Amino acid sequence: MEDDVSETGFSPEQIDTTTPNPARMYDYYLGGLDNYAVDRAAAERVLGHAPFIRPTAQGNRDFHHRAVRTVVESGIRQIIDIGTGIPTSPNTHEVARAIAPQTRVVYVDNDPIVATYAGAKLTNSDNASFVLADLREPEAILDHPTTQNLIDFDQPVALMLVAVMHFIRDDEEPGKIVSEVTSRLPKGSCLILSHVTDDVDEGEEGANAAEVYKNSTAQLIMRSYDEVLPFFNGFELIEPGLVKPPLWRPDGPVPSEHELVDHRGYAGVGFKGGA
C-alpha cells in the first residue's frame, strides 16, 4: 500500500506532543490511554469549564456504532471514516464486519500521531487502510491511491463525518467542504454526521470550553441545529432525523430529560436519493 504508515514513519517535527490535540483529548474523554500529558491537562481544563463534554463524547461514540450498524444492515459495504481520531475499539471496521465481514473501510485523519496508531490498530487487517489527509482538501482524500484502491464510487458509500465538522471554522466554508467531499457519492450512499452544539447552553460553559481549544491544534466551533442541518443538503434524513446522539435509534435505555441536558450535540444519517 502506498504511504503505508508502518513503513514510512514520520520525521520528529511532524510528531507534535507539545500542543494539545483534539483527537487525543477525545480519546481521554472516552477513558482511553493513547494521549499525552499536554492533552490530559487541556482536557481537564475543558472538563472544568464544561463537564458535559465527557457524556457528549461518550454519547457520540455510541451513536457512531449504531449508525455504522444501521448503514451496513442497509446493504452498504464500503465506508470512508474522516476524522477518525485515535482508534478506540470497537472501531468502524470491527463494528461493520460483525455484520458483513467483507466491508471495506478507509480511515482518514490529518494527525501523524493518529496515523501511527492506525498502522498498529486499524490497518492490520484486509480491506482497511489509512489516509493521512485533511478534510479541508476533499480531492486529496477522494483521489488518494488508497481510497481509489478500496472504494468503488459506482457503488454506495457511507461517508462519516463524526465529531469533526466542529473543528472547521466558518471562514473555511464548512458547507462547501461537505458538498465537495460528498459530491462523488452515488445514489444510495449515506452521510453519517454529528456535531457539538451550544443550543442549550444558558451560561458560558461552551464558550469557555471553546477558549481552551484555541490553544490546541484545532478550534472548537459550536453550531446550532439550524446551522448543522444544511450539512445534509442532498441527503434524505432517516428517522428520527437530526437529534441528540442518545436519541438516534437507541438500542438500550435513553438518558433522562435531566441527563440529556449534558448531551450537547446533534447527530443524523442521511441517504442520497432516499433510503
Coordinates of C-alpha atoms in Angstrom, one line a residue:
M1 CA 0.0 0.0 0.0
E2 CA 1.3 3.5 -0.8
D3 CA 2.1 5.7 2.1
D4 CA 1.9 2.8 4.5
V5 CA 2.4 4.4 7.9
S6 CA 4.0 1.4 9.4
E7 CA 6.8 1.5 6.7
T8 CA 7.1 5.2 6.0
G9 CA 7.1 6.7 9.5
F10 CA 7.3 10.4 10.2
S11 CA 10.0 12.9 10.9
P12 CA 10.2 14.3 14.5
E13 CA 9.0 17.7 13.5
Q14 CA 5.7 16.1 12.3
I15 CA 5.0 14.5 15.6
D16 CA 4.0 17.3 17.9
T17 CA 3.5 16.2 21.5
T18 CA 3.8 19.7 23.0
T19 CA 0.4 21.0 21.7
P20 CA -3.0 19.6 22.8
N21 CA -4.6 17.6 20.0
P22 CA -8.4 17.2 19.8
A23 CA -8.2 13.6 18.7
R24 CA -6.1 12.7 21.8
M25 CA -8.3 14.8 24.0
Y26 CA -11.3 13.0 22.7
D27 CA -9.5 9.7 23.5
Y28 CA -9.1 11.0 27.1
Y29 CA -12.8 11.9 27.4
L30 CA -13.6 8.3 26.4
G31 CA -11.3 6.9 29.0
G32 CA -8.5 5.9 26.5
L33 CA -4.8 5.8 27.2
D34 CA -3.5 7.0 23.9
N35 CA -2.8 10.6 24.9
Y36 CA -0.1 12.8 26.3
A37 CA 0.2 14.9 29.4
V38 CA -0.4 18.1 27.4
D39 CA -3.7 16.5 26.1
R40 CA -4.8 15.4 29.5
A41 CA -4.1 18.8 31.0
A42 CA -6.1 20.6 28.3
A43 CA -8.9 18.1 28.5
E44 CA -9.2 18.6 32.3
R45 CA -9.3 22.3 31.7
V46 CA -12.2 21.8 29.3
L47 CA -14.0 19.5 31.7
G48 CA -13.5 22.1 34.5
H49 CA -15.4 24.6 32.4
A50 CA -17.8 22.2 30.7
P51 CA -18.2 18.8 32.4
F52 CA -20.9 18.0 29.7
I53 CA -18.0 17.3 27.3
R54 CA -17.5 13.8 28.6
P55 CA -21.1 12.5 28.3
T56 CA -21.3 14.3 25.0
A57 CA -18.3 12.4 23.7
Q58 CA -19.5 9.1 25.1
G59 CA -23.0 9.6 23.6
N60 CA -21.4 10.5 20.3
R61 CA -19.3 7.3 20.3
D62 CA -22.3 5.2 20.9
F63 CA -24.1 6.9 18.0
H64 CA -21.1 6.2 15.8
H65 CA -21.5 2.4 16.5
R66 CA -25.3 2.4 16.0
A67 CA -25.0 4.4 12.8
V68 CA -22.4 2.1 11.3
R69 CA -24.5 -0.9 12.1
T70 CA -27.6 0.7 10.6
V71 CA -26.0 1.6 7.2
V72 CA -24.2 -1.8 6.9
E73 CA -27.5 -3.6 7.7
S74 CA -29.0 -1.5 4.8
G75 CA -26.5 -3.1 2.4
I76 CA -23.6 -0.6 2.3
R77 CA -20.2 -2.4 2.2
Q78 CA -17.7 0.4 1.9
I79 CA -17.1 3.3 4.3
I80 CA -14.9 6.4 4.4
D81 CA -14.4 7.5 8.0
I82 CA -13.0 11.0 8.0
G83 CA -11.5 12.5 11.2
T84 CA -11.3 9.0 12.7
G85 CA -9.1 10.2 15.6
I86 CA -7.2 7.9 18.0
P87 CA -8.6 4.3 17.4
T88 CA -10.8 3.2 20.2
S89 CA -12.1 -0.3 19.9
P90 CA -14.5 -1.3 18.6
N91 CA -13.5 0.7 15.5
T92 CA -15.6 1.3 12.4
H93 CA -14.4 -1.8 10.6
E94 CA -14.9 -4.0 13.6
V95 CA -18.5 -2.9 14.0
A96 CA -19.2 -3.2 10.3
R97 CA -17.6 -6.6 9.9
A98 CA -19.6 -8.1 12.8
I99 CA -22.5 -7.8 10.3
A100 CA -20.7 -8.0 6.9
P101 CA -17.1 -9.3 7.0
Q102 CA -16.4 -8.1 3.5
T103 CA -16.9 -4.4 4.4
R104 CA -14.1 -2.1 3.2
V105 CA -13.0 0.9 5.3
V106 CA -10.8 3.8 4.6
Y107 CA -9.8 5.8 7.7
V108 CA -8.8 9.5 7.2
D109 CA -7.2 11.9 9.6
N110 CA -4.7 14.8 9.4
D111 CA -2.7 14.0 12.5
P112 CA 0.5 12.0 12.0
I113 CA 0.2 10.5 15.5
V114 CA -3.2 9.2 14.6
A115 CA -1.6 7.7 11.5
T116 CA 1.0 6.0 13.7
Y117 CA -1.7 4.4 15.9
A118 CA -3.7 3.5 12.7
G119 CA -0.8 1.4 11.5
A120 CA -0.9 -0.7 14.6
K121 CA -4.7 -0.8 15.4
L122 CA -6.7 -0.1 12.2
T123 CA -4.9 -1.3 9.1
N124 CA -3.6 -4.7 10.3
S125 CA -6.5 -6.5 8.6
D126 CA -7.5 -6.8 4.9
N127 CA -9.7 -4.1 3.3
A128 CA -8.9 -1.5 5.9
S129 CA -6.4 1.3 5.2
F130 CA -5.5 4.8 6.4
V131 CA -5.1 8.0 4.5
L132 CA -3.2 10.9 6.1
A133 CA -5.1 13.9 4.7
D134 CA -7.1 16.9 5.7
L135 CA -10.9 17.3 5.3
R136 CA -10.2 20.8 4.0
E137 CA -8.8 19.3 0.9
P138 CA -11.5 16.8 -0.2
E139 CA -9.9 16.0 -3.5
A140 CA -6.8 14.8 -1.7
I141 CA -9.0 12.3 0.1
L142 CA -11.1 11.1 -2.8
D143 CA -8.2 10.9 -5.2
H144 CA -5.7 9.3 -2.9
P145 CA -4.4 5.9 -4.3
T146 CA -5.5 4.1 -1.1
T147 CA -9.1 5.5 -1.4
Q148 CA -9.2 4.7 -5.1
N149 CA -7.9 1.2 -4.4
L150 CA -10.5 0.3 -1.8
I151 CA -13.6 2.4 -2.7
D152 CA -15.7 1.8 -5.8
F153 CA -17.5 5.1 -6.4
D154 CA -20.0 3.3 -8.7
Q155 CA -21.4 1.6 -5.6
P156 CA -23.0 3.1 -2.4
V157 CA -20.6 4.5 0.1
A158 CA -21.1 5.5 3.7
L159 CA -19.2 8.8 4.4
M160 CA -18.6 9.5 8.1
L161 CA -18.1 13.0 9.5
V162 CA -18.5 12.1 13.1
A163 CA -17.4 14.8 15.6
V164 CA -15.2 16.5 13.0
M165 CA -17.1 19.4 11.4
H166 CA -17.0 21.4 14.6
F167 CA -13.2 21.8 14.0
I168 CA -13.9 23.6 10.7
R169 CA -14.2 27.3 11.1
D170 CA -16.9 29.3 9.3
D171 CA -14.3 31.1 7.2
E172 CA -13.2 27.7 5.9
E173 CA -16.6 27.2 4.3
P174 CA -17.7 24.0 6.1
G175 CA -20.8 23.7 3.9
K176 CA -18.8 23.8 0.8
I177 CA -16.4 21.2 2.2
V178 CA -19.2 18.7 2.9
S179 CA -20.7 19.3 -0.5
E180 CA -17.3 18.6 -2.2
V181 CA -16.5 15.5 -0.2
T182 CA -19.9 14.0 -0.8
S183 CA -20.1 15.1 -4.5
R184 CA -18.9 11.8 -6.0
L185 CA -21.0 9.6 -3.8
P186 CA -23.6 7.7 -6.0
K187 CA -27.3 7.3 -5.2
G188 CA -27.9 5.1 -2.2
S189 CA -24.8 6.4 -0.4
C190 CA -25.2 8.0 3.0
L191 CA -23.7 10.7 5.2
I192 CA -23.2 10.0 8.9
L193 CA -22.6 13.2 10.8
S194 CA -22.5 14.5 14.3
H195 CA -21.7 18.0 15.7
V196 CA -21.5 19.7 19.1
T197 CA -23.9 22.5 19.9
D198 CA -24.4 25.2 22.4
D199 CA -28.2 25.4 21.8
V200 CA -28.9 24.5 25.4
D201 CA -26.1 26.4 26.9
E202 CA -27.6 29.1 29.2
G203 CA -24.2 30.1 30.6
E204 CA -20.7 30.4 29.3
E205 CA -19.7 26.7 29.5
G206 CA -19.5 26.1 25.8
A207 CA -17.6 29.4 25.2
N208 CA -15.1 28.6 27.9
A209 CA -14.5 25.1 26.5
A210 CA -14.0 26.6 23.0
E211 CA -11.5 29.0 24.5
V212 CA -9.3 26.1 25.7
Y213 CA -9.4 24.6 22.2
K214 CA -7.9 27.8 20.8
N215 CA -4.6 26.6 22.2
S216 CA -4.9 23.2 20.6
T217 CA -4.2 22.2 17.0
A218 CA -7.9 22.9 16.1
Q219 CA -10.5 25.3 17.3
L220 CA -13.9 24.1 18.5
I221 CA -16.9 25.7 16.8
M222 CA -20.3 25.0 18.3
R223 CA -23.2 25.3 15.9
S224 CA -27.0 25.4 16.3
Y225 CA -29.5 23.0 14.9
D226 CA -30.2 25.3 12.0
E227 CA -26.5 25.5 11.2
V228 CA -25.9 21.8 11.3
L229 CA -29.0 20.7 9.3
P230 CA -27.8 22.2 6.0
F231 CA -24.8 19.8 6.0
F232 CA -27.3 17.2 5.0
N233 CA -28.3 19.1 1.8
G234 CA -28.7 16.5 -1.0
F235 CA -29.4 13.7 1.6
E236 CA -32.7 12.5 3.0
L237 CA -32.5 12.1 6.7
I238 CA -33.8 8.8 8.0
E239 CA -35.8 8.5 11.2
P240 CA -35.5 10.0 13.8
G241 CA -33.9 12.9 11.9
L242 CA -31.3 15.2 13.4
V243 CA -31.4 14.7 17.1
K244 CA -29.3 14.4 20.2
P245 CA -26.9 11.4 19.8
P246 CA -28.5 9.2 22.5
L247 CA -31.9 9.6 20.9
W248 CA -30.8 8.4 17.5
R249 CA -32.2 4.8 17.3
P250 CA -31.2 3.8 20.8
D251 CA -30.6 0.2 21.5
G252 CA -31.0 0.5 25.2
P253 CA -32.3 2.8 27.9
V254 CA -32.1 6.5 27.0
P255 CA -30.9 9.3 29.3
S256 CA -33.5 11.0 31.4
E257 CA -34.6 14.5 30.4
H258 CA -32.3 15.9 33.0
E259 CA -29.3 13.8 31.8
L260 CA -30.0 14.8 28.2
V261 CA -29.0 18.4 29.0
D262 CA -25.4 17.1 29.2
H263 CA -25.5 15.7 25.7
R264 CA -24.7 18.9 23.7
G265 CA -24.8 17.7 20.2
Y266 CA -26.8 16.7 17.1
A267 CA -26.4 13.5 15.1
G268 CA -28.1 12.1 12.0
V269 CA -27.8 9.8 9.0
G270 CA -29.0 10.8 5.5
F271 CA -29.2 8.8 2.3
K272 CA -28.6 10.2 -1.1
G273 CA -31.7 9.8 -3.2
G274 CA -33.5 8.4 -0.2
A275 CA -33.0 5.2 1.8

